[in-house]
Coordinates of C-alpha atoms in Angstrom, one line a residue:
Chain A
X1 CA -40.8 102.5 51.9
X2 CA -42.9 102.2 55.0
X3 CA -41.4 105.1 57.2
X4 CA -42.4 108.9 56.6
X5 CA -38.9 110.2 57.1
X6 CA -37.5 108.3 53.8
X7 CA -40.0 109.9 52.0
X8 CA -37.5 113.1 52.0
X9 CA -34.7 111.4 50.6
X10 CA -34.2 112.0 47.0
X11 CA -36.2 109.3 44.7
X12 CA -32.4 108.9 42.7
X13 CA -31.3 107.1 45.7
X14 CA -33.8 104.1 46.3
X15 CA -34.2 104.0 42.2
X16 CA -30.5 102.6 41.3
X17 CA -32.3 99.4 40.5
X18 CA -31.4 97.4 43.7
X19 CA -33.1 94.3 43.7
X20 CA -33.7 93.2 47.0
X21 CA -35.7 90.4 46.3
X22 CA -33.5 88.3 45.8
X23 CA -31.3 87.0 48.8
X24 CA -27.6 85.8 47.8
X25 CA -27.1 81.9 47.7
X26 CA -25.9 79.6 50.1
X27 CA -23.7 76.9 49.4
X28 CA -26.3 73.9 49.4
X29 CA -28.1 75.9 46.8
X30 CA -25.0 76.1 44.6
X31 CA -24.2 72.6 44.9
X32 CA -27.9 71.7 44.0
X33 CA -27.4 73.9 40.9
X34 CA -24.6 71.9 39.4
X35 CA -25.8 70.6 36.0
X36 CA -24.4 66.7 37.2
X37 CA -26.2 66.7 40.5
X38 CA -28.9 64.7 39.1
X39 CA -26.5 62.1 37.8
X40 CA -25.0 61.9 41.0
X41 CA -28.1 60.9 43.2
X42 CA -28.6 58.5 40.4
X43 CA -25.7 56.7 40.6
X44 CA -25.6 56.3 44.6
X45 CA -29.0 55.7 44.3
X46 CA -28.7 52.6 41.0
X47 CA -25.3 51.5 43.2
X48 CA -27.0 51.0 46.6
X49 CA -29.8 48.7 45.1
X50 CA -27.4 46.5 43.2
X51 CA -25.0 46.4 46.2
X52 CA -28.4 45.2 48.3
X53 CA -30.1 42.5 45.4
X54 CA -26.9 41.3 44.1
X55 CA -24.5 39.7 45.6
X56 CA -22.2 39.5 42.9
X57 CA -22.5 43.4 42.3
X58 CA -20.8 43.4 46.3
X59 CA -18.0 41.5 45.0
X60 CA -14.5 44.3 44.4
X61 CA -13.2 41.7 41.8
X62 CA -16.4 43.2 39.3
X63 CA -15.5 46.8 40.2
X64 CA -13.2 46.7 36.7
X65 CA -15.6 45.1 34.6
X66 CA -18.2 47.5 35.9
X67 CA -15.7 50.2 35.0
X68 CA -15.0 49.3 32.1
X69 CA -18.2 49.1 30.7
X70 CA -18.8 52.5 31.6
X71 CA -15.5 53.2 30.0
X72 CA -16.3 52.2 26.4
X73 CA -19.4 54.3 27.0
X74 CA -17.9 57.1 28.4
X75 CA -15.6 57.7 26.2
X76 CA -17.9 58.5 23.5
X77 CA -20.7 59.9 25.9
X78 CA -18.5 62.9 26.9
X79 CA -17.5 64.2 23.5
X80 CA -21.4 64.2 22.7
X81 CA -22.1 65.5 26.2
X82 CA -20.1 68.8 25.2
X83 CA -21.5 68.6 21.5
X84 CA -25.3 68.8 22.9
X85 CA -24.1 71.5 25.4
X86 CA -23.2 73.2 22.2
X87 CA -26.4 72.9 20.8
X88 CA -26.1 69.8 18.3
X89 CA -26.9 66.1 18.1
X90 CA -24.1 63.5 16.7
X91 CA -26.4 60.6 15.3
X92 CA -23.3 59.0 13.4
X93 CA -21.4 58.9 16.8
X94 CA -22.1 55.1 17.2
X95 CA -21.0 53.5 13.8
X96 CA -18.5 56.2 13.4
X97 CA -16.6 54.0 16.2
X98 CA -16.8 51.1 14.2
X99 CA -16.3 52.8 10.8
X100 CA -12.8 54.0 12.6
X101 CA -11.6 50.5 13.5
X102 CA -12.6 49.2 10.0
X103 CA -10.8 52.2 8.4
X104 CA -7.7 50.8 10.4
X105 CA -8.2 47.2 9.9
X106 CA -9.0 47.2 6.3
X107 CA -6.3 49.7 5.4
X108 CA -3.8 47.5 6.9
X109 CA -5.2 44.2 5.6
X110 CA -5.8 45.0 2.2
X111 CA -2.4 47.2 1.5
X112 CA -0.3 45.4 3.8
X113 CA 0.8 48.5 5.7
X114 CA 2.5 48.8 8.9
X115 CA -0.4 48.9 11.6
X116 CA 0.6 52.2 13.0
X117 CA 0.4 53.8 9.7
X118 CA -3.1 52.3 8.9
X119 CA -3.9 53.3 12.5
X120 CA -3.1 57.0 11.5
X121 CA -5.2 56.9 8.4
X122 CA -8.1 55.6 10.2
X123 CA -7.3 58.9 12.4
X124 CA -7.4 60.8 9.6
X125 CA -10.8 59.1 8.5
X126 CA -12.3 60.0 11.7
X127 CA -11.7 63.6 11.9
X128 CA -12.9 63.7 8.2
X129 CA -15.9 62.7 9.8
X130 CA -16.7 65.1 12.4
X131 CA -15.2 67.4 9.8
X132 CA -18.0 66.5 7.5
X133 CA -20.7 66.6 9.8
X134 CA -19.5 70.1 11.4
X135 CA -18.9 71.6 7.6
X136 CA -22.4 70.3 6.3
X137 CA -24.1 71.6 9.3
X138 CA -22.4 75.2 9.3
X139 CA -23.4 75.7 5.2
X140 CA -26.5 73.6 4.8
X141 CA -28.1 75.2 7.6
X142 CA -29.9 72.1 8.7
X143 CA -30.5 70.5 12.0
X144 CA -27.8 68.6 13.3
X145 CA -30.1 65.8 13.7
X146 CA -30.7 65.6 9.9
X147 CA -27.7 66.4 8.7
X148 CA -26.0 63.2 11.1
X149 CA -28.7 60.7 10.2
X150 CA -27.3 60.9 7.2
X151 CA -23.9 60.7 7.8
X152 CA -25.2 57.3 9.9
X153 CA -26.7 55.7 7.3
X154 CA -23.5 56.8 5.2
X155 CA -21.2 54.9 7.6
X156 CA -23.7 52.2 7.8
X157 CA -23.5 51.5 3.7
X158 CA -19.6 52.0 3.7
X159 CA -18.9 50.1 6.9
X160 CA -20.7 46.9 5.3
X161 CA -19.8 47.8 1.6
X162 CA -16.4 48.5 2.3
X163 CA -16.1 44.9 4.8
X164 CA -17.4 43.1 1.9
X165 CA -15.6 44.3 -0.7
X166 CA -12.2 43.7 1.0
X167 CA -12.7 40.8 2.9
X168 CA -15.7 39.5 1.2
X169 CA -17.3 38.8 4.7
X170 CA -18.9 40.8 7.1
X171 CA -16.1 41.2 9.7
X172 CA -12.1 42.7 8.9
X173 CA -10.0 40.2 9.0
X174 CA -7.8 39.0 11.9
X175 CA -4.6 41.4 12.0
X176 CA -3.1 40.2 15.2
X177 CA -0.1 38.8 13.2
X178 CA 1.0 41.7 11.6
X179 CA 3.6 44.2 12.0
X180 CA 3.2 46.8 14.5
X181 CA -0.1 45.2 16.2
X182 CA 1.6 44.0 19.5
X183 CA 3.0 47.9 19.9
X184 CA -0.5 49.4 19.0
X185 CA -2.1 46.9 21.4
X186 CA 0.3 47.8 24.3
X187 CA -1.3 51.3 23.5
X188 CA -5.4 51.0 23.2
X189 CA -6.0 47.8 24.5
X190 CA -3.4 47.1 27.4
X191 CA -4.3 45.6 30.9
X192 CA -3.4 46.0 34.3
X193 CA -4.3 45.1 37.7
X194 CA -4.5 47.3 40.8
X195 CA -5.0 44.6 43.7
X196 CA -7.9 42.0 42.3
X197 CA -9.2 44.6 40.2
X198 CA -8.1 44.5 36.9
X199 CA -7.8 47.7 35.1
X200 CA -8.3 47.6 31.2
X201 CA -7.1 50.8 28.8
X202 CA -10.0 52.8 28.3
X203 CA -10.5 52.8 32.1
X204 CA -7.6 55.3 31.9
X205 CA -9.1 57.4 28.9
X206 CA -12.7 57.5 29.6
X207 CA -11.0 59.5 32.8
X208 CA -8.6 61.7 31.0
X209 CA -11.2 62.5 28.4
X210 CA -13.3 63.2 31.3
X211 CA -11.5 65.9 33.0
X212 CA -9.9 67.1 30.0
X213 CA -13.6 67.9 29.0
X214 CA -14.9 69.3 32.3
X215 CA -11.4 71.6 32.8
X216 CA -12.2 72.6 29.5
X217 CA -16.1 73.6 29.6
X218 CA -15.9 75.1 33.0
X219 CA -12.6 77.0 32.7
X220 CA -11.5 77.9 29.8
X221 CA -12.9 80.5 27.1
X222 CA -13.5 77.6 24.4
X223 CA -15.9 76.1 27.1
X224 CA -17.5 79.5 27.5
X225 CA -18.4 79.9 23.7
X226 CA -19.8 76.2 23.9
X227 CA -22.6 77.4 26.3
X228 CA -22.7 80.4 24.6
X229 CA -23.2 78.4 21.1
X230 CA -26.0 76.2 22.6
X231 CA -27.5 79.1 24.6
X232 CA -27.9 82.0 21.7
X233 CA -25.8 81.7 18.6
X234 CA -27.0 84.8 17.3
X235 CA -25.7 86.4 20.4
X236 CA -22.7 84.9 20.3
X237 CA -21.8 85.7 17.1
X238 CA -23.2 89.6 18.0
X239 CA -20.0 89.4 20.4
X240 CA -17.5 88.0 17.9
X241 CA -18.0 84.3 18.9
X242 CA -17.0 82.0 15.9
X243 CA -20.0 80.0 16.1
X244 CA -18.9 78.1 13.2
X245 CA -15.6 77.1 14.3
X246 CA -16.6 76.3 18.2
X247 CA -19.5 73.5 16.3
X248 CA -16.6 72.2 13.8
X249 CA -14.2 72.1 16.5
X250 CA -16.8 69.8 18.7
X251 CA -17.4 67.5 16.1
X252 CA -13.3 66.7 15.4
X253 CA -13.4 65.8 19.1
X254 CA -16.2 63.4 18.7
X255 CA -14.3 62.2 16.0
X256 CA -11.0 61.7 17.9
X257 CA -12.7 60.1 20.7
X258 CA -14.5 57.6 17.9
X259 CA -10.9 56.7 16.7
X260 CA -9.7 55.8 20.2
X261 CA -12.5 54.1 21.1
X262 CA -12.8 52.2 17.5
X263 CA -9.1 51.4 18.0
X264 CA -9.4 49.2 21.2
X265 CA -12.2 47.5 19.5
X266 CA -9.7 46.4 17.3
X267 CA -6.9 45.5 19.3
X268 CA -9.0 44.3 21.7
X269 CA -10.9 41.8 19.3
X270 CA -8.6 41.6 16.7
X271 CA -11.2 41.7 14.4
X272 CA -14.2 44.1 14.0
X273 CA -18.0 43.3 12.7
X274 CA -19.1 45.7 10.1
X275 CA -22.6 46.2 11.8
X276 CA -21.4 47.0 15.1
X277 CA -22.2 50.2 16.9
X278 CA -25.7 50.9 15.6
X279 CA -28.3 52.2 18.3
X280 CA -24.9 53.1 20.2
X281 CA -25.4 57.1 19.4
X282 CA -28.8 56.8 21.6
X283 CA -27.1 55.5 24.4
X284 CA -24.0 58.1 24.4
X285 CA -27.0 60.6 24.2
X286 CA -28.8 59.1 26.9
X287 CA -26.1 59.0 29.2
X288 CA -25.4 62.5 28.6
X289 CA -28.8 63.5 29.2
X290 CA -28.8 61.8 32.4
X291 CA -25.9 63.6 33.1
X292 CA -28.0 66.6 32.9
X293 CA -27.5 68.2 29.4
X294 CA -30.6 69.8 27.9
X295 CA -31.3 68.7 24.8
X296 CA -32.1 72.5 24.0
X297 CA -28.3 72.8 24.5
X298 CA -26.5 75.8 26.3
X299 CA -26.6 73.5 29.6
X300 CA -24.9 70.2 30.8
X301 CA -21.5 68.5 32.3
X302 CA -18.8 66.3 30.8
X303 CA -18.4 64.8 34.1
X304 CA -22.8 64.6 34.2
X305 CA -21.9 62.3 30.9
X306 CA -19.4 60.2 32.7
X307 CA -21.8 59.5 35.9
X308 CA -24.5 58.5 33.2
X309 CA -22.1 56.3 31.6
X310 CA -21.7 54.8 35.2
X311 CA -25.6 54.5 36.2
X312 CA -25.5 52.7 32.6
X313 CA -22.7 50.0 33.0
X314 CA -24.0 49.3 36.3
X315 CA -27.8 49.1 35.5
X316 CA -26.8 46.4 32.9
X317 CA -24.2 44.7 35.1
X318 CA -26.4 44.7 38.2
X319 CA -29.1 42.8 35.9
X320 CA -27.0 40.1 35.5
X321 CA -25.3 39.9 38.6
X322 CA -29.0 39.7 40.1
X323 CA -30.2 36.9 37.9
X324 CA -32.8 39.2 36.2
X325 CA -34.0 38.2 32.6
X326 CA -31.7 40.8 30.5
X327 CA -34.1 40.8 28.2
X328 CA -36.0 43.2 29.4
X329 CA -32.6 46.3 30.1
X330 CA -33.8 48.2 27.4
X331 CA -37.0 48.7 29.1
X332 CA -35.4 49.4 32.4
X333 CA -33.3 51.8 30.1
X334 CA -36.1 53.7 28.7
X335 CA -37.8 54.4 32.3
X336 CA -34.5 55.7 33.6
X337 CA -34.4 58.3 31.3
X338 CA -37.5 59.8 31.6
X339 CA -37.0 59.4 35.1
X340 CA -33.8 61.2 35.1
X341 CA -34.9 63.4 32.9
X342 CA -37.7 64.4 35.5
X343 CA -35.4 64.5 38.4
X344 CA -33.0 66.9 36.4
X345 CA -35.7 69.2 35.5
X346 CA -37.0 69.3 38.9
X347 CA -34.1 69.9 41.1
X348 CA -33.2 73.0 38.7
X349 CA -36.2 74.5 39.4
X350 CA -36.2 73.5 43.3
X351 CA -32.4 75.6 42.8
X352 CA -33.7 78.3 41.2
X353 CA -36.6 78.6 43.0
X354 CA -34.6 79.1 46.6
Chain B
X1 CA -40.4 111.0 40.5
X2 CA -41.6 114.5 39.7
X3 CA -37.9 115.8 39.1
X4 CA -37.4 113.4 36.7
X5 CA -37.6 115.7 33.5
X6 CA -35.0 118.3 35.0
X7 CA -33.0 115.8 36.1
X8 CA -32.4 114.3 32.4
X9 CA -32.6 117.9 30.9
X10 CA -29.6 118.4 28.3
X11 CA -26.2 118.7 30.1
X12 CA -23.9 120.2 27.0
X13 CA -25.1 123.8 27.3
X14 CA -21.9 124.5 29.5
X15 CA -20.3 124.0 26.1
X16 CA -19.8 122.2 22.7
X17 CA -19.6 118.6 22.7
X18 CA -17.5 116.4 19.8
X19 CA -19.3 114.8 17.8
X20 CA -18.4 111.5 16.9
X21 CA -20.7 110.1 14.1
X22 CA -21.8 112.5 11.5
X23 CA -24.4 111.3 8.5
X24 CA -24.7 113.6 5.4
X25 CA -27.7 113.0 3.1
X26 CA -27.3 109.1 3.6
X27 CA -29.5 106.9 1.6
X28 CA -29.8 103.5 1.3
X29 CA -32.0 101.5 -1.6
X30 CA -32.6 97.8 -1.4
X31 CA -33.4 96.9 -4.8
X32 CA -35.8 99.0 -6.2
X33 CA -37.0 100.1 -2.6
X34 CA -35.5 103.2 -1.5
X35 CA -36.0 102.2 2.4
X36 CA -33.9 105.8 3.4
X37 CA -32.9 108.7 1.5
X38 CA -31.7 112.2 2.4
X39 CA -31.1 111.5 6.4
X40 CA -29.0 113.7 8.2
X41 CA -27.8 113.0 11.8
X42 CA -25.6 113.8 14.0
X43 CA -24.1 111.5 17.5
X44 CA -22.3 113.7 20.1
X45 CA -20.8 112.8 23.2
X46 CA -22.8 113.1 25.8
X47 CA -26.0 113.6 24.4
X48 CA -28.8 111.5 23.4
X49 CA -30.3 111.3 20.3
X50 CA -33.8 109.9 20.0
X51 CA -34.8 108.9 16.6
X52 CA -38.9 107.7 16.2
X53 CA -40.7 106.7 13.5
X54 CA -43.9 104.8 12.8
X55 CA -42.8 101.2 11.9
X56 CA -41.3 101.0 8.4
X57 CA -40.3 104.1 8.6
X58 CA -36.9 103.4 7.9
X59 CA -35.3 103.1 11.6
X60 CA -34.0 99.3 11.6
X61 CA -32.3 100.2 7.9
X62 CA -30.6 103.1 9.7
X63 CA -29.1 101.2 12.6
X64 CA -28.1 98.3 10.4
X65 CA -25.9 101.2 8.9
X66 CA -24.9 102.7 11.6
X67 CA -23.7 99.0 12.9
X68 CA -22.0 97.8 9.9
X69 CA -24.6 94.9 9.2
X70 CA -25.6 97.0 5.8
X71 CA -23.7 99.9 4.1
X72 CA -25.3 102.7 2.4
X73 CA -25.5 103.6 -1.2
X74 CA -25.5 107.7 -0.6
X75 CA -24.6 110.2 0.7
X76 CA -21.7 110.1 3.1
X77 CA -20.9 108.8 7.0
X78 CA -18.1 110.5 9.1
X79 CA -16.8 108.5 12.2
X80 CA -14.9 111.0 14.3
X81 CA -14.2 113.0 11.6
X82 CA -13.0 110.2 8.9
X83 CA -15.7 109.1 6.3
X84 CA -16.4 105.4 6.9
X85 CA -18.0 102.5 5.1
X86 CA -18.6 99.6 7.9
X87 CA -18.3 95.9 6.0
X88 CA -19.1 94.5 8.8
X89 CA -20.6 94.7 12.5
X90 CA -16.9 94.0 13.7
X91 CA -15.6 96.8 12.2
X92 CA -18.3 99.1 13.6
X93 CA -17.6 97.8 17.3
X94 CA -13.8 98.4 16.4
X95 CA -14.6 102.3 15.4
X96 CA -16.3 101.8 18.9
X97 CA -20.2 101.6 17.6
X98 CA -21.9 99.2 20.0
X99 CA -25.6 98.3 19.4
X100 CA -27.7 96.4 21.5
X101 CA -30.3 94.5 19.9
X102 CA -33.8 94.6 22.2
X103 CA -33.8 90.5 21.9
X104 CA -30.2 89.6 20.6
X105 CA -27.9 90.2 23.7
X106 CA -27.7 87.7 26.0
X107 CA -27.3 83.4 26.4
X108 CA -30.0 82.8 28.9
X109 CA -29.0 80.4 30.6
X110 CA -25.4 81.6 31.1
X111 CA -24.2 83.5 34.4
X112 CA -24.4 87.0 34.3
X113 CA -20.6 87.1 34.4
X114 CA -20.1 84.8 32.2
X115 CA -22.3 86.4 29.7
X116 CA -20.8 89.9 30.1
X117 CA -17.6 88.6 29.4
X118 CA -18.8 86.3 26.3
X119 CA -16.1 86.7 24.1
X120 CA -13.6 89.0 26.3
X121 CA -12.7 86.1 28.4
X122 CA -9.9 87.0 31.7
X123 CA -7.9 83.8 31.4
X124 CA -5.0 83.9 33.4
X125 CA -1.7 81.4 34.5
X126 CA 0.1 79.3 31.5
X127 CA -2.9 77.0 30.6
X128 CA -4.9 80.3 30.1
X129 CA -7.5 79.4 32.5
X130 CA -10.4 81.5 33.1
X131 CA -10.3 83.6 36.1
X132 CA -14.1 83.3 37.1
X133 CA -13.0 84.9 40.1
X134 CA -12.1 87.9 38.8
X135 CA -14.1 88.1 36.2
X136 CA -17.7 88.2 38.4
X137 CA -15.8 90.6 40.8
X138 CA -15.3 93.0 38.0
X139 CA -19.0 92.2 36.8
X140 CA -20.0 93.3 39.7
X141 CA -18.3 96.2 40.1
X142 CA -19.5 97.7 36.4
X143 CA -23.0 96.8 36.7
X144 CA -22.7 98.6 40.6
X145 CA -21.1 101.6 39.3
X146 CA -23.3 102.1 36.5
X147 CA -26.4 101.8 39.4
X148 CA -27.7 98.0 38.7
X149 CA -27.9 95.7 41.6
X150 CA -27.3 92.1 40.7
X151 CA -26.5 90.3 44.0
X152 CA -26.1 86.8 42.6
X153 CA -24.1 87.1 39.7
X154 CA -24.2 83.2 39.3
X155 CA -27.7 83.2 38.0
X156 CA -28.5 82.5 34.8
X157 CA -29.8 85.9 32.9
X158 CA -33.2 84.0 31.9
X159 CA -33.9 84.7 35.3
X160 CA -33.4 88.5 35.7
X161 CA -36.4 90.6 34.6
X162 CA -36.2 92.2 30.4
X163 CA -34.8 95.6 31.9
X164 CA -32.2 94.0 33.6
X165 CA -31.1 91.9 30.5
X166 CA -31.1 95.1 28.8
X167 CA -28.6 97.2 31.2
X168 CA -26.4 94.2 31.4
X169 CA -26.0 94.1 27.4
X170 CA -25.4 97.9 27.7
X171 CA -22.9 97.8 30.6
X172 CA -21.2 95.2 28.8
X173 CA -21.1 97.5 25.4
X174 CA -19.7 100.5 28.1
X175 CA -17.0 98.7 29.7
X176 CA -15.6 97.1 26.5
X177 CA -15.0 100.6 24.8
X178 CA -17.8 101.6 23.1
X179 CA -17.7 105.5 22.3
X180 CA -21.2 105.3 20.8
X181 CA -24.1 103.0 21.8
X182 CA -27.4 102.5 19.5
X183 CA -30.2 100.8 21.6
X184 CA -32.5 99.1 19.3
X185 CA -36.0 99.7 21.0
X186 CA -35.0 98.6 24.0
X187 CA -38.6 99.5 26.0
X188 CA -40.3 98.4 23.8
X189 CA -41.2 94.9 25.5
X190 CA -40.6 95.9 28.9
X191 CA -43.3 97.1 31.6
X192 CA -43.3 100.8 32.9
X193 CA -41.1 99.8 36.0
X194 CA -38.4 98.3 33.6
X195 CA -38.6 101.0 30.8
X196 CA -37.8 103.3 34.1
X197 CA -34.5 101.2 35.0
X198 CA -33.6 101.2 31.2
X199 CA -34.1 104.8 30.9
X200 CA -32.5 105.9 34.0
X201 CA -29.6 103.3 32.6
X202 CA -29.5 105.8 29.7
X203 CA -29.2 109.2 31.5
X204 CA -25.9 107.3 33.4
X205 CA -24.5 106.4 30.3
X206 CA -24.9 109.8 28.7
X207 CA -23.0 111.3 31.8
X208 CA -20.8 108.9 31.2
X209 CA -19.1 110.9 27.9
X210 CA -21.4 108.1 25.5
X211 CA -22.9 109.3 22.3
X212 CA -26.6 107.3 22.8
X213 CA -28.4 106.4 20.0
X214 CA -31.6 105.7 21.1
X215 CA -34.2 104.6 18.7
X216 CA -37.7 104.0 20.1
X217 CA -41.7 104.5 18.8
X218 CA -42.4 106.0 22.3
X219 CA -42.5 110.0 22.2
X220 CA -42.9 109.7 26.1
X221 CA -39.5 107.7 26.8
X222 CA -38.2 109.8 24.3
X223 CA -38.5 113.2 25.7
X224 CA -37.2 112.0 29.2
X225 CA -34.0 111.4 27.9
X226 CA -33.2 112.7 24.7
X227 CA -31.0 115.7 23.8
X228 CA -32.2 115.6 20.3
X229 CA -35.0 114.3 18.1
X230 CA -34.9 112.9 14.8
X231 CA -38.9 111.7 13.3
X232 CA -38.4 109.2 10.5
X233 CA -41.1 109.0 8.0
X234 CA -41.3 107.0 5.2
X235 CA -37.6 106.8 4.8
X236 CA -37.4 110.9 5.0
X237 CA -36.5 112.5 8.4
X238 CA -39.9 114.6 9.2
X239 CA -39.1 116.3 12.2
X240 CA -35.3 117.0 13.3
X241 CA -35.2 119.6 16.5
X242 CA -33.2 120.1 19.7
X243 CA -34.5 119.8 22.8
X244 CA -35.3 123.3 23.5
X245 CA -37.1 124.2 20.6
X246 CA -39.4 121.1 20.7
X247 CA -42.6 120.3 23.6
X248 CA -43.4 116.5 24.3
X249 CA -47.0 117.7 23.2
X250 CA -45.1 118.5 19.4
X251 CA -43.4 115.2 19.4
X252 CA -46.3 113.2 20.4
X253 CA -48.2 114.8 17.6
X254 CA -45.6 114.5 15.3
X255 CA -45.1 110.6 15.8
X256 CA -48.8 110.0 16.2
X257 CA -49.3 111.2 12.6
X258 CA -50.4 115.0 13.1
X259 CA -52.7 115.6 10.0
X260 CA -53.2 111.6 9.5
X261 CA -54.3 111.3 13.1
X262 CA -56.5 113.8 12.6
X263 CA -58.4 112.3 10.1
X264 CA -58.5 109.4 11.5
X265 CA -60.5 110.7 14.1
X266 CA -63.1 112.3 12.0
X267 CA -63.6 108.7 10.5
X268 CA -64.1 107.3 14.1
X269 CA -66.4 110.0 14.5
X270 CA -68.4 109.4 11.9
X271 CA -68.3 105.1 12.4
X272 CA -69.4 106.0 15.8
X273 CA -72.4 108.0 14.8
X274 CA -73.0 105.4 12.1
X275 CA -73.3 102.8 14.8
X276 CA -75.7 105.1 16.8
X277 CA -78.2 105.4 14.9

């Protein structure tokens, strides 16, 4: 409005709420705004770091070991990330894996079921745990942190109690000689190799889950609803999004993945320790947060969670390969979590400011 | 903007317009509290009906009845000539009545186009995946048509101004088939300039043939865009006038409380006098 001549034009023309203070963004900025970009940079940094300091890290044979470590975390970190984008937590995710493995093992042994039948029953158990979390959340309106903390303790007790009742021991009995075990092992715990790189079953399952979750989140209607439910559940409900249904489905997905992880544990090691899995829920959450998920919901990425799992595995094995004292691993983890969160916030601010 | 008042004068004088919603002696009680009684209101196509009132005057109750959150318990509500009782917001939406709440409209971290199509996503292909390009394009067209320009529809709505967010919520309601939009204090939390954006947008919606119910406690904003004015006081209608029969001063005085204001002014003068002594 600096020239005099424009003053004669009708004000309506200039008043069409044209916002000319915002310039279109470049491709580079769009890339910077992806939620997983911080995790990608972090993964590259951790990888380069250990390539330099740990000679065993440079050995191609160890790629399979690192990926396997990432997969066992990633299979659960991805559904937990989706849940966090939807604005909820699941503190029972770690022990739920053990519960699933125990359910299959104990049922098969105690009732002398065919192993595959016990595996299917374990799936039902896992889905029921997810359903319980989701329905309790919807019904009580309590924070999911509290609801799933309750589930966490319930399952921890049931895992130990049931195992002792059935076996008189703290671990399930070896079921490797039972009918159907070998075929189930061929599904949940197979192993092959590409060149000198050993590929274990979870690696493939992890990649498949990541791809499916990423496509659902970014490219499906349900994914749009997840963002909306986590971002503002009232606004979502007002435009007809079935908020409660979305939450239940997300918990069911966590349950399904817990079953998959639990079956791998069982058929890889033939027995399941009843006390396993405690503390893993935080590792899943850390992977999701490192991958760009906000604790407040409405923002995050499935690919990011997988990158978070990869960072986790590279660090854990890198410390071993470098010959450092692994006692300090958890300290390193805590520092990494805070740093990753700071980097994510910083990158997001930079991207939004451009 | 000296021409603003003329620009926004009623447009229905060329002929009668269709009545979409009509309330006849509608009342609502919560337990022993009567929140609303004997309210008559009509919402016509291409008109802005302003509902004014102080806090607790019954504005929210009136909105909730029309948007399907509460049912009324006295009188009748006719929608498109049919006697209607809404049992959910979904039913009201189905009848073409959309409500845009001041704070309850958009998910802050989602992009403009994702918010615009939330709940009505366009999908294509055998996998029924989102047609992101098409949704972004339609959002841009629709917003431009209604006079809002947002260059980057990938931005999260949290980075937009309050006025722009209100406009997006209104544009969304219009695009998805609303015949009547109820705006709950859309300018209450906004600055002067942003209020202007929303008010201009209300006029556009009216000119597009919608019936607009504009809830506000600001008589200046109401008088800029309104065709018909209803002032609520303690759950009853205190004033019900067409624009022709009302001046801004009358409306302001009625809103400010009329006699009550004169009394208040007297009391304050007395206090001042006491302080001076």
